[in-house]
Amino acid sequence: MHNEKMDAIKEYLYDRQYPPILSAQVKKHFKNVFTAEGIFDMIAILETLPASTAVDLVCTSYKDLIYKTPFLRHANCDFVVSIVPSLFPCMANDGEFIFFEGSVGTHLYFINSGVVSIVIAALDACTCCQSDPDGRFAMKVPPSIGISCGSRGAGQLLGEIAIMLTFTNPMSACVMNRAGLYSMKKEALVATLARHENTRDELLRAACRMRQHISRCLKFERSKLVSGEISGYEFVEVSSSTLEMSSSAKLWRDHAIIHPEMPVKMVWDALICFLIIYSIVAITYTLSFGVEEPVCSWPSSGWAGLSCVW
């Protein structure tokens, strides 16, 4: 069944003729989902089980995530059973952004492994990026100047400020070390929190603490010591050109694809343009003056003969 589902994904991507890199990302995501969560619908299974058995099944299946995450470990059992089976797993590589400052908060993320850096803009930030429908991260060049407000690791949350307080994310989340996350849609989370007021209040307090920490970072952006739960921050400068060159080199190394903004692309375009123009002139010259060259012989005419070589 696993192979059948992956074959269906591949057929869909082939039918839609998506770019190779995008198709590879989609296949990678679903392969990770099927590997981590299996191919069975746990929600449908839980609906047919007694409450106590459902709790035991969820706690057994997601024991690592629940144990690592204090928010889930101290929450009500009914809340855990309601929310955990609805989580979608996703992986993020080094340098990828889970969400950007100013983007609409659509998902709450639970970090299961890895390290995610919290960055806020010191100047005007790029605010035109959005998350994918399934909670995946988007890729875009970050603002050139920013402030690092520490990092978050396994057992911590991301995106709670946008969901509980501000509607939009006041910071960007960049992966420092390969991270494994679980995401849940905002609509499903809000509906579940409506039935669990104590858990909702706890998530609201966590969002307020994180928002206060970001406010302190903005207020003392040049300071090296900032009080709060997250470690102190430092002023960092990120060159957009450096990031572009790094991503371009990785694109060439992994997929043998020349990025449109690489300098070598301009050289390649100039070479192709020269060959096209030369072929047009050489063929016209050959046809006009009746110059004939043997197909497999070295050119005797320096001008017209080059067309035989090319």
PDB file of C-alpha atoms in Angstrom:
ATOM      1  CA  MET A   1       0.000   0.000   0.000  1.00  0.00           C
ATOM      2  CA  HIS A   2       2.917   2.319   0.691  1.00  0.00           C
ATOM      3  CA  ASN A   3       4.222   1.846  -2.849  1.00  0.00           C
ATOM      4  CA  GLU A   4       0.751   2.346  -4.287  1.00  0.00           C
ATOM      5  CA  LYS A   5       0.358   5.682  -2.522  1.00  0.00           C
ATOM      6  CA  MET A   6       3.812   6.848  -3.628  1.00  0.00           C
ATOM      7  CA  ASP A   7       3.032   5.763  -7.198  1.00  0.00           C
ATOM      8  CA  ALA A   8      -0.153   7.837  -7.069  1.00  0.00           C
ATOM      9  CA  ILE A   9       1.856  10.877  -5.943  1.00  0.00           C
ATOM     10  CA  LYS A  10       4.381  10.360  -8.745  1.00  0.00           C
ATOM     11  CA  GLU A  11       1.630  10.008 -11.348  1.00  0.00           C
ATOM     12  CA  TYR A  12       0.006  13.208 -10.125  1.00  0.00           C
ATOM     13  CA  LEU A  13       3.288  15.128 -10.361  1.00  0.00           C
ATOM     14  CA  TYR A  14       4.001  13.717 -13.824  1.00  0.00           C
ATOM     15  CA  ASP A  15       0.505  14.585 -15.024  1.00  0.00           C
ATOM     16  CA  ARG A  16       0.815  18.189 -13.825  1.00  0.00           C
ATOM     17  CA  GLN A  17       4.357  18.588 -15.204  1.00  0.00           C
ATOM     18  CA  TYR A  18       5.695  20.428 -12.168  1.00  0.00           C
ATOM     19  CA  PRO A  19       9.351  21.598 -12.135  1.00  0.00           C
ATOM     20  CA  PRO A  20      11.786  18.803 -11.155  1.00  0.00           C
ATOM     21  CA  ILE A  21      12.918  20.484  -7.932  1.00  0.00           C
ATOM     22  CA  LEU A  22       9.345  21.105  -6.761  1.00  0.00           C
ATOM     23  CA  SER A  23       8.368  17.525  -7.637  1.00  0.00           C
ATOM     24  CA  ALA A  24      11.330  16.209  -5.642  1.00  0.00           C
ATOM     25  CA  GLN A  25      10.280  18.274  -2.611  1.00  0.00           C
ATOM     26  CA  VAL A  26       6.701  16.975  -2.792  1.00  0.00           C
ATOM     27  CA  LYS A  27       7.817  13.363  -3.113  1.00  0.00           C
ATOM     28  CA  LYS A  28      10.264  13.817  -0.238  1.00  0.00           C
ATOM     29  CA  HIS A  29       7.533  15.240   1.980  1.00  0.00           C
ATOM     30  CA  PHE A  30       5.049  12.421   1.360  1.00  0.00           C
ATOM     31  CA  LYS A  31       7.750   9.783   1.693  1.00  0.00           C
ATOM     32  CA  ASN A  32       8.566  11.219   5.121  1.00  0.00           C
ATOM     33  CA  VAL A  33       4.864  11.296   6.054  1.00  0.00           C
ATOM     34  CA  PHE A  34       4.262   7.680   5.028  1.00  0.00           C
ATOM     35  CA  THR A  35       7.445   6.557   6.777  1.00  0.00           C
ATOM     36  CA  ALA A  36       6.776   8.391  10.027  1.00  0.00           C
ATOM     37  CA  GLU A  37       3.006   7.981  10.265  1.00  0.00           C
ATOM     38  CA  GLY A  38       2.300   4.928   8.151  1.00  0.00           C
ATOM     39  CA  ILE A  39      -0.526   4.626   5.629  1.00  0.00           C
ATOM     40  CA  PHE A  40      -3.424   4.050   8.026  1.00  0.00           C
ATOM     41  CA  ASP A  41      -5.940   6.632   9.204  1.00  0.00           C
ATOM     42  CA  MET A  42      -5.408   6.726  12.971  1.00  0.00           C
ATOM     43  CA  ILE A  43      -8.313   9.124  13.527  1.00  0.00           C
ATOM     44  CA  ALA A  44     -10.746   6.603  12.039  1.00  0.00           C
ATOM     45  CA  ILE A  45      -9.235   3.865  14.207  1.00  0.00           C
ATOM     46  CA  LEU A  46      -9.474   5.946  17.395  1.00  0.00           C
ATOM     47  CA  GLU A  47     -13.144   6.715  16.774  1.00  0.00           C
ATOM     48  CA  THR A  48     -14.003   3.019  17.095  1.00  0.00           C
ATOM     49  CA  LEU A  49     -12.005   2.410  20.284  1.00  0.00           C
ATOM     50  CA  PRO A  50     -13.026   2.914  23.922  1.00  0.00           C
ATOM     51  CA  ALA A  51     -11.698   6.119  25.465  1.00  0.00           C
ATOM     52  CA  SER A  52      -9.118   4.416  27.701  1.00  0.00           C
ATOM     53  CA  THR A  53      -7.804   2.274  24.852  1.00  0.00           C
ATOM     54  CA  ALA A  54      -7.601   5.334  22.566  1.00  0.00           C
ATOM     55  CA  VAL A  55      -5.519   7.189  25.164  1.00  0.00           C
ATOM     56  CA  ASP A  56      -3.148   4.233  25.539  1.00  0.00           C
ATOM     57  CA  LEU A  57      -2.784   3.901  21.755  1.00  0.00           C
ATOM     58  CA  VAL A  58      -1.997   7.599  21.266  1.00  0.00           C
ATOM     59  CA  CYS A  59       0.467   7.685  24.151  1.00  0.00           C
ATOM     60  CA  THR A  60       2.231   4.610  22.781  1.00  0.00           C
ATOM     61  CA  SER A  61       2.361   5.806  19.159  1.00  0.00           C
ATOM     62  CA  TYR A  62       3.532   9.335  19.991  1.00  0.00           C
ATOM     63  CA  LYS A  63       5.395   8.700  23.240  1.00  0.00           C
ATOM     64  CA  ASP A  64       8.588  10.412  22.052  1.00  0.00           C
ATOM     65  CA  LEU A  65       6.808  13.597  20.980  1.00  0.00           C
ATOM     66  CA  ILE A  66       4.635  13.727  24.109  1.00  0.00           C
ATOM     67  CA  TYR A  67       7.578  13.079  26.418  1.00  0.00           C
ATOM     68  CA  LYS A  68       9.782  15.720  24.782  1.00  0.00           C
ATOM     69  CA  THR A  69       7.057  18.409  24.684  1.00  0.00           C
ATOM     70  CA  PRO A  70       6.085  19.781  28.119  1.00  0.00           C
ATOM     71  CA  PHE A  71       3.007  21.446  26.613  1.00  0.00           C
ATOM     72  CA  LEU A  72       1.622  18.003  25.655  1.00  0.00           C
ATOM     73  CA  ARG A  73       3.040  16.144  28.639  1.00  0.00           C
ATOM     74  CA  HIS A  74       1.184  18.374  31.133  1.00  0.00           C
ATOM     75  CA  ALA A  75      -1.993  18.747  29.066  1.00  0.00           C
ATOM     76  CA  ASN A  76      -5.267  16.943  29.640  1.00  0.00           C
ATOM     77  CA  CYS A  77      -5.449  13.433  28.173  1.00  0.00           C
ATOM     78  CA  ASP A  78      -8.570  14.289  26.165  1.00  0.00           C
ATOM     79  CA  PHE A  79      -6.753  17.228  24.601  1.00  0.00           C
ATOM     80  CA  VAL A  80      -3.753  15.073  23.695  1.00  0.00           C
ATOM     81  CA  VAL A  81      -5.944  12.414  22.097  1.00  0.00           C
ATOM     82  CA  SER A  82      -7.794  15.102  20.141  1.00  0.00           C
ATOM     83  CA  ILE A  83      -4.759  16.955  18.817  1.00  0.00           C
ATOM     84  CA  VAL A  84      -1.906  14.485  18.369  1.00  0.00           C
ATOM     85  CA  PRO A  85      -3.454  12.236  15.668  1.00  0.00           C
ATOM     86  CA  SER A  86      -4.118  15.385  13.588  1.00  0.00           C
ATOM     87  CA  LEU A  87      -0.438  16.385  13.468  1.00  0.00           C
ATOM     88  CA  PHE A  88       1.410  16.254  10.155  1.00  0.00           C
ATOM     89  CA  PRO A  89       5.141  15.396  10.196  1.00  0.00           C
ATOM     90  CA  CYS A  90       7.579  17.428   8.109  1.00  0.00           C
ATOM     91  CA  MET A  91      11.337  17.743   7.769  1.00  0.00           C
ATOM     92  CA  ALA A  92      13.354  20.946   7.299  1.00  0.00           C
ATOM     93  CA  ASN A  93      16.984  21.071   6.190  1.00  0.00           C
ATOM     94  CA  ASP A  94      19.651  23.528   7.283  1.00  0.00           C
ATOM     95  CA  GLY A  95      18.975  27.068   6.095  1.00  0.00           C
ATOM     96  CA  GLU A  96      15.311  26.520   5.258  1.00  0.00           C
ATOM     97  CA  PHE A  97      12.658  28.820   6.685  1.00  0.00           C
ATOM     98  CA  ILE A  98       9.549  27.416   8.340  1.00  0.00           C
ATOM     99  CA  PHE A  99       7.781  30.780   8.228  1.00  0.00           C
ATOM    100  CA  PHE A 100       8.729  34.417   7.742  1.00  0.00           C
ATOM    101  CA  GLU A 101       8.150  37.571   9.714  1.00  0.00           C
ATOM    102  CA  GLY A 102       4.863  39.147   8.646  1.00  0.00           C
ATOM    103  CA  SER A 103       3.373  35.957   7.197  1.00  0.00           C
ATOM    104  CA  VAL A 104      -0.090  34.869   8.331  1.00  0.00           C
ATOM    105  CA  GLY A 105       0.023  32.226  11.049  1.00  0.00           C
ATOM    106  CA  THR A 106      -1.670  29.111   9.697  1.00  0.00           C
ATOM    107  CA  HIS A 107      -0.052  26.303  11.710  1.00  0.00           C
ATOM    108  CA  LEU A 108       1.281  25.513  15.171  1.00  0.00           C
ATOM    109  CA  TYR A 109       4.576  23.611  15.037  1.00  0.00           C
ATOM    110  CA  PHE A 110       5.932  21.096  17.547  1.00  0.00           C
ATOM    111  CA  ILE A 111       9.713  20.628  17.289  1.00  0.00           C
ATOM    112  CA  ASN A 112      10.617  16.971  17.659  1.00  0.00           C
ATOM    113  CA  SER A 113      14.306  17.236  16.773  1.00  0.00           C
ATOM    114  CA  GLY A 114      16.862  19.749  15.533  1.00  0.00           C
ATOM    115  CA  VAL A 115      17.376  23.444  16.250  1.00  0.00           C
ATOM    116  CA  VAL A 116      15.401  26.399  14.871  1.00  0.00           C
ATOM    117  CA  SER A 117      16.734  29.962  15.080  1.00  0.00           C
ATOM    118  CA  ILE A 118      14.385  32.858  15.861  1.00  0.00           C
ATOM    119  CA  VAL A 119      15.166  35.971  13.783  1.00  0.00           C
ATOM    120  CA  ILE A 120      13.490  39.377  13.708  1.00  0.00           C
ATOM    121  CA  ALA A 121      14.195  42.201  11.253  1.00  0.00           C
ATOM    122  CA  ALA A 122      16.072  45.296  12.344  1.00  0.00           C
ATOM    123  CA  LEU A 123      15.006  47.138   9.182  1.00  0.00           C
ATOM    124  CA  ASP A 124      12.141  46.562   6.744  1.00  0.00           C
ATOM    125  CA  ALA A 125      11.534  42.822   6.505  1.00  0.00           C
ATOM    126  CA  CYS A 126      10.266  40.815   3.597  1.00  0.00           C
ATOM    127  CA  THR A 127       6.608  40.108   4.348  1.00  0.00           C
ATOM    128  CA  CYS A 128       5.307  38.602   1.134  1.00  0.00           C
ATOM    129  CA  CYS A 129       5.871  34.926   1.899  1.00  0.00           C
ATOM    130  CA  GLN A 130       3.242  32.384   2.940  1.00  0.00           C
ATOM    131  CA  SER A 131       3.184  28.800   4.159  1.00  0.00           C
ATOM    132  CA  ASP A 132       2.191  25.928   1.957  1.00  0.00           C
ATOM    133  CA  PRO A 133      -1.321  24.464   2.398  1.00  0.00           C
ATOM    134  CA  ASP A 134      -0.007  21.384   4.194  1.00  0.00           C
ATOM    135  CA  GLY A 135       2.126  23.359   6.632  1.00  0.00           C
ATOM    136  CA  ARG A 136       5.390  23.026   4.802  1.00  0.00           C
ATOM    137  CA  PHE A 137       7.975  25.746   4.958  1.00  0.00           C
ATOM    138  CA  ALA A 138       8.530  28.261   2.118  1.00  0.00           C
ATOM    139  CA  MET A 139      11.880  29.240   0.644  1.00  0.00           C
ATOM    140  CA  LYS A 140      12.826  32.878   0.152  1.00  0.00           C
ATOM    141  CA  VAL A 141      15.829  35.114   0.681  1.00  0.00           C
ATOM    142  CA  PRO A 142      15.572  36.719   4.175  1.00  0.00           C
ATOM    143  CA  PRO A 143      16.128  40.411   4.894  1.00  0.00           C
ATOM    144  CA  SER A 144      19.741  41.468   4.724  1.00  0.00           C
ATOM    145  CA  ILE A 145      19.913  42.649   8.343  1.00  0.00           C
ATOM    146  CA  GLY A 146      18.326  40.918  11.304  1.00  0.00           C
ATOM    147  CA  ILE A 147      18.536  40.173  15.011  1.00  0.00           C
ATOM    148  CA  SER A 148      18.826  36.621  16.300  1.00  0.00           C
ATOM    149  CA  CYS A 149      16.630  36.093  19.378  1.00  0.00           C
ATOM    150  CA  GLY A 150      18.073  32.733  20.306  1.00  0.00           C
ATOM    151  CA  SER A 151      16.857  29.333  19.221  1.00  0.00           C
ATOM    152  CA  ARG A 152      14.304  26.660  19.951  1.00  0.00           C
ATOM    153  CA  GLY A 153      14.891  22.931  20.118  1.00  0.00           C
ATOM    154  CA  ALA A 154      13.142  19.633  20.696  1.00  0.00           C
ATOM    155  CA  GLY A 155      10.044  19.895  22.864  1.00  0.00           C
ATOM    156  CA  GLN A 156       9.301  23.556  22.113  1.00  0.00           C
ATOM    157  CA  LEU A 157       6.614  25.238  20.018  1.00  0.00           C
ATOM    158  CA  LEU A 158       6.609  27.596  17.048  1.00  0.00           C
ATOM    159  CA  GLY A 159       3.879  29.845  15.726  1.00  0.00           C
ATOM    160  CA  GLU A 160       1.902  30.266  18.935  1.00  0.00           C
ATOM    161  CA  ILE A 161       2.098  34.074  18.835  1.00  0.00           C
ATOM    162  CA  ALA A 162       0.397  34.373  15.452  1.00  0.00           C
ATOM    163  CA  ILE A 163      -2.325  31.916  16.422  1.00  0.00           C
ATOM    164  CA  MET A 164      -3.106  33.246  19.899  1.00  0.00           C
ATOM    165  CA  LEU A 165      -2.287  36.972  19.685  1.00  0.00           C
ATOM    166  CA  THR A 166      -1.227  38.779  16.538  1.00  0.00           C
ATOM    167  CA  PHE A 167      -2.595  36.855  13.506  1.00  0.00           C
ATOM    168  CA  THR A 168       0.772  37.362  11.745  1.00  0.00           C
ATOM    169  CA  ASN A 169       4.181  36.049  12.784  1.00  0.00           C
ATOM    170  CA  PRO A 170       6.362  38.727  14.461  1.00  0.00           C
ATOM    171  CA  MET A 171       9.567  36.789  13.676  1.00  0.00           C
ATOM    172  CA  SER A 172      11.088  34.391  11.179  1.00  0.00           C
ATOM    173  CA  ALA A 173      12.011  30.781  11.987  1.00  0.00           C
ATOM    174  CA  CYS A 174      15.158  29.491  10.268  1.00  0.00           C
ATOM    175  CA  VAL A 175      16.427  25.919  10.669  1.00  0.00           C
ATOM    176  CA  MET A 176      19.997  25.739  12.004  1.00  0.00           C
ATOM    177  CA  ASN A 177      20.270  21.952  12.261  1.00  0.00           C
ATOM    178  CA  ARG A 178      18.058  19.531  10.338  1.00  0.00           C
ATOM    179  CA  ALA A 179      14.739  19.624  12.153  1.00  0.00           C
ATOM    180  CA  GLY A 180      11.863  17.222  12.440  1.00  0.00           C
ATOM    181  CA  LEU A 181       8.557  18.926  13.192  1.00  0.00           C
ATOM    182  CA  TYR A 182       4.875  18.216  13.550  1.00  0.00           C
ATOM    183  CA  SER A 183       2.353  20.816  12.390  1.00  0.00           C
ATOM    184  CA  MET A 184      -1.339  21.346  13.055  1.00  0.00           C
ATOM    185  CA  LYS A 185      -3.714  23.642  11.221  1.00  0.00           C
ATOM    186  CA  LYS A 186      -4.923  26.678  13.108  1.00  0.00           C
ATOM    187  CA  GLU A 187      -8.622  25.915  12.548  1.00  0.00           C
ATOM    188  CA  ALA A 188      -8.384  22.434  14.077  1.00  0.00           C
ATOM    189  CA  LEU A 189      -6.296  23.709  16.982  1.00  0.00           C
ATOM    190  CA  VAL A 190      -8.686  26.570  17.821  1.00  0.00           C
ATOM    191  CA  ALA A 191     -11.667  24.197  17.720  1.00  0.00           C
ATOM    192  CA  THR A 192      -9.926  21.828  20.131  1.00  0.00           C
ATOM    193  CA  LEU A 193      -8.790  24.605  22.482  1.00  0.00           C
ATOM    194  CA  ALA A 194     -12.375  25.839  22.744  1.00  0.00           C
ATOM    195  CA  ARG A 195     -13.167  22.650  24.669  1.00  0.00           C
ATOM    196  CA  HIS A 196     -10.087  22.848  26.919  1.00  0.00           C
ATOM    197  CA  GLU A 197      -9.851  26.261  28.571  1.00  0.00           C
ATOM    198  CA  ASN A 198      -6.929  25.417  30.859  1.00  0.00           C
ATOM    199  CA  THR A 199      -4.763  24.285  27.943  1.00  0.00           C
ATOM    200  CA  ARG A 200      -5.802  27.343  25.958  1.00  0.00           C
ATOM    201  CA  ASP A 201      -4.755  29.622  28.811  1.00  0.00           C
ATOM    202  CA  GLU A 202      -1.388  27.862  29.072  1.00  0.00           C
ATOM    203  CA  LEU A 203      -0.741  28.302  25.346  1.00  0.00           C
ATOM    204  CA  LEU A 204      -1.794  31.944  25.622  1.00  0.00           C
ATOM    205  CA  ARG A 205       0.672  32.544  28.472  1.00  0.00           C
ATOM    206  CA  ALA A 206       3.458  30.915  26.436  1.00  0.00           C
ATOM    207  CA  ALA A 207       2.631  33.183  23.481  1.00  0.00           C
ATOM    208  CA  CYS A 208       2.695  36.265  25.730  1.00  0.00           C
ATOM    209  CA  ARG A 209       6.086  35.317  27.169  1.00  0.00           C
ATOM    210  CA  MET A 210       7.549  34.863  23.707  1.00  0.00           C
ATOM    211  CA  ARG A 211       6.060  38.145  22.499  1.00  0.00           C
ATOM    212  CA  GLN A 212       7.556  39.990  25.467  1.00  0.00           C
ATOM    213  CA  HIS A 213      10.948  38.477  24.724  1.00  0.00           C
ATOM    214  CA  ILE A 214      10.783  39.678  21.113  1.00  0.00           C
ATOM    215  CA  SER A 215       9.789  43.139  22.310  1.00  0.00           C
ATOM    216  CA  ARG A 216      12.866  43.224  24.530  1.00  0.00           C
ATOM    217  CA  CYS A 217      15.032  42.172  21.596  1.00  0.00           C
ATOM    218  CA  LEU A 218      13.683  45.027  19.501  1.00  0.00           C
ATOM    219  CA  LYS A 219      14.104  47.511  22.358  1.00  0.00           C
ATOM    220  CA  PHE A 220      17.695  46.523  23.101  1.00  0.00           C
ATOM    221  CA  GLU A 221      18.798  45.413  19.646  1.00  0.00           C
ATOM    222  CA  ARG A 222      22.398  46.392  20.230  1.00  0.00           C
ATOM    223  CA  SER A 223      22.657  44.788  23.650  1.00  0.00           C
ATOM    224  CA  LYS A 224      24.414  41.460  24.158  1.00  0.00           C
ATOM    225  CA  LEU A 225      22.440  40.402  27.216  1.00  0.00           C
ATOM    226  CA  VAL A 226      18.680  40.064  27.091  1.00  0.00           C
ATOM    227  CA  SER A 227      16.680  38.609  29.948  1.00  0.00           C
ATOM    228  CA  GLY A 228      14.094  35.964  29.190  1.00  0.00           C
ATOM    229  CA  GLU A 229      13.630  32.257  28.686  1.00  0.00           C
ATOM    230  CA  ILE A 230      15.447  32.149  25.380  1.00  0.00           C
ATOM    231  CA  SER A 231      19.202  32.720  25.330  1.00  0.00           C
ATOM    232  CA  GLY A 232      20.607  36.170  24.575  1.00  0.00           C
ATOM    233  CA  TYR A 233      20.833  37.452  21.041  1.00  0.00           C
ATOM    234  CA  GLU A 234      23.421  39.110  18.899  1.00  0.00           C
ATOM    235  CA  PHE A 235      23.216  41.497  15.984  1.00  0.00           C
ATOM    236  CA  VAL A 236      23.872  39.581  12.775  1.00  0.00           C
ATOM    237  CA  GLU A 237      24.207  40.671   9.190  1.00  0.00           C
ATOM    238  CA  VAL A 238      23.249  38.283   6.420  1.00  0.00           C
ATOM    239  CA  SER A 239      24.256  39.114   2.877  1.00  0.00           C
ATOM    240  CA  SER A 240      21.543  38.356   0.326  1.00  0.00           C
ATOM    241  CA  SER A 241      24.131  37.776  -2.396  1.00  0.00           C
ATOM    242  CA  THR A 242      25.938  35.269  -0.180  1.00  0.00           C
ATOM    243  CA  LEU A 243      22.726  33.354   0.435  1.00  0.00           C
ATOM    244  CA  GLU A 244      21.873  33.366  -3.264  1.00  0.00           C
ATOM    245  CA  MET A 245      25.316  32.082  -4.234  1.00  0.00           C
ATOM    246  CA  SER A 246      25.138  29.395  -1.546  1.00  0.00           C
ATOM    247  CA  SER A 247      21.748  28.161  -2.730  1.00  0.00           C
ATOM    248  CA  SER A 248      22.892  28.337  -6.366  1.00  0.00           C
ATOM    249  CA  ALA A 249      25.976  26.232  -5.654  1.00  0.00           C
ATOM    250  CA  LYS A 250      23.855  23.692  -3.774  1.00  0.00           C
ATOM    251  CA  LEU A 251      21.416  23.562  -6.709  1.00  0.00           C
ATOM    252  CA  TRP A 252      24.265  22.826  -9.118  1.00  0.00           C
ATOM    253  CA  ARG A 253      25.904  20.308  -6.770  1.00  0.00           C
ATOM    254  CA  ASP A 254      22.719  18.345  -5.985  1.00  0.00           C
ATOM    255  CA  HIS A 255      20.779  18.584  -9.248  1.00  0.00           C
ATOM    256  CA  ALA A 256      23.295  19.764 -11.908  1.00  0.00           C
ATOM    257  CA  ILE A 257      21.031  22.751 -12.627  1.00  0.00           C
ATOM    258  CA  ILE A 258      22.389  26.232 -13.318  1.00  0.00           C
ATOM    259  CA  HIS A 259      20.570  28.839 -11.259  1.00  0.00           C
ATOM    260  CA  PRO A 260      19.336  31.796 -13.393  1.00  0.00           C
ATOM    261  CA  GLU A 261      21.173  34.283 -11.139  1.00  0.00           C
ATOM    262  CA  MET A 262      24.573  32.576 -11.245  1.00  0.00           C
ATOM    263  CA  PRO A 263      27.326  34.442 -13.180  1.00  0.00           C
ATOM    264  CA  VAL A 264      28.022  31.317 -15.224  1.00  0.00           C
ATOM    265  CA  LYS A 265      24.449  31.542 -16.533  1.00  0.00           C
ATOM    266  CA  MET A 266      25.301  34.858 -18.230  1.00  0.00           C
ATOM    267  CA  VAL A 267      28.388  33.300 -19.833  1.00  0.00           C
ATOM    268  CA  TRP A 268      26.319  30.345 -21.010  1.00  0.00           C
ATOM    269  CA  ASP A 269      23.648  32.614 -22.478  1.00  0.00           C
ATOM    270  CA  ALA A 270      26.294  34.709 -24.261  1.00  0.00           C
ATOM    271  CA  LEU A 271      27.889  31.583 -25.758  1.00  0.00           C
ATOM    272  CA  ILE A 272      24.553  30.222 -26.994  1.00  0.00           C
ATOM    273  CA  CYS A 273      23.638  33.616 -28.452  1.00  0.00           C
ATOM    274  CA  PHE A 274      26.984  33.784 -30.292  1.00  0.00           C
ATOM    275  CA  LEU A 275      26.549  30.297 -31.731  1.00  0.00           C
ATOM    276  CA  ILE A 276      23.027  31.054 -32.931  1.00  0.00           C
ATOM    277  CA  ILE A 277      24.079  34.283 -34.612  1.00  0.00           C
ATOM    278  CA  TYR A 278      27.162  32.647 -36.123  1.00  0.00           C
ATOM    279  CA  SER A 279      25.132  29.729 -37.471  1.00  0.00           C
ATOM    280  CA  ILE A 280      22.683  32.113 -39.146  1.00  0.00           C
ATOM    281  CA  VAL A 281      25.486  34.128 -40.779  1.00  0.00           C
ATOM    282  CA  ALA A 282      27.574  31.079 -41.746  1.00  0.00           C
ATOM    283  CA  ILE A 283      24.666  29.194 -43.311  1.00  0.00           C
ATOM    284  CA  THR A 284      23.574  32.273 -45.214  1.00  0.00           C
ATOM    285  CA  TYR A 285      27.128  32.815 -46.492  1.00  0.00           C
ATOM    286  CA  THR A 286      27.451  29.175 -47.526  1.00  0.00           C
ATOM    287  CA  LEU A 287      24.152  29.114 -49.424  1.00  0.00           C
ATOM    288  CA  SER A 288      24.755  32.482 -51.086  1.00  0.00           C
ATOM    289  CA  PHE A 289      28.232  31.744 -52.485  1.00  0.00           C
ATOM    290  CA  GLY A 290      27.817  28.034 -53.058  1.00  0.00           C
ATOM    291  CA  VAL A 291      30.632  27.020 -50.747  1.00  0.00           C
ATOM    292  CA  GLU A 292      30.682  23.246 -50.268  1.00  0.00           C
ATOM    293  CA  GLU A 293      32.700  21.369 -47.695  1.00  0.00           C
ATOM    294  CA  PRO A 294      32.967  17.570 -47.269  1.00  0.00           C
ATOM    295  CA  VAL A 295      30.940  16.437 -44.303  1.00  0.00           C
ATOM    296  CA  CYS A 296      33.792  14.799 -42.398  1.00  0.00           C
ATOM    297  CA  SER A 297      36.789  16.786 -43.602  1.00  0.00           C
ATOM    298  CA  TRP A 298      38.651  19.582 -41.889  1.00  0.00           C
ATOM    299  CA  PRO A 299      37.436  23.004 -43.026  1.00  0.00           C
ATOM    300  CA  SER A 300      39.451  24.668 -45.771  1.00  0.00           C
ATOM    301  CA  SER A 301      37.620  27.970 -45.461  1.00  0.00           C
ATOM    302  CA  GLY A 302      38.184  29.755 -42.156  1.00  0.00           C
ATOM    303  CA  TRP A 303      34.751  31.398 -42.275  1.00  0.00           C
ATOM    304  CA  ALA A 304      32.356  28.936 -43.841  1.00  0.00           C
ATOM    305  CA  GLY A 305      34.163  25.807 -42.713  1.00  0.00           C
ATOM    306  CA  LEU A 306      33.525  26.398 -39.025  1.00  0.00           C
ATOM    307  CA  SER A 307      29.863  25.639 -39.512  1.00  0.00           C
ATOM    308  CA  CYS A 308      30.846  22.068 -40.440  1.00  0.00           C
ATOM    309  CA  VAL A 309      32.712  21.672 -37.187  1.00  0.00           C
ATOM    310  CA  TRP A 310      29.878  23.008 -35.076  1.00  0.00           C
TER     311      TRP A 310
END
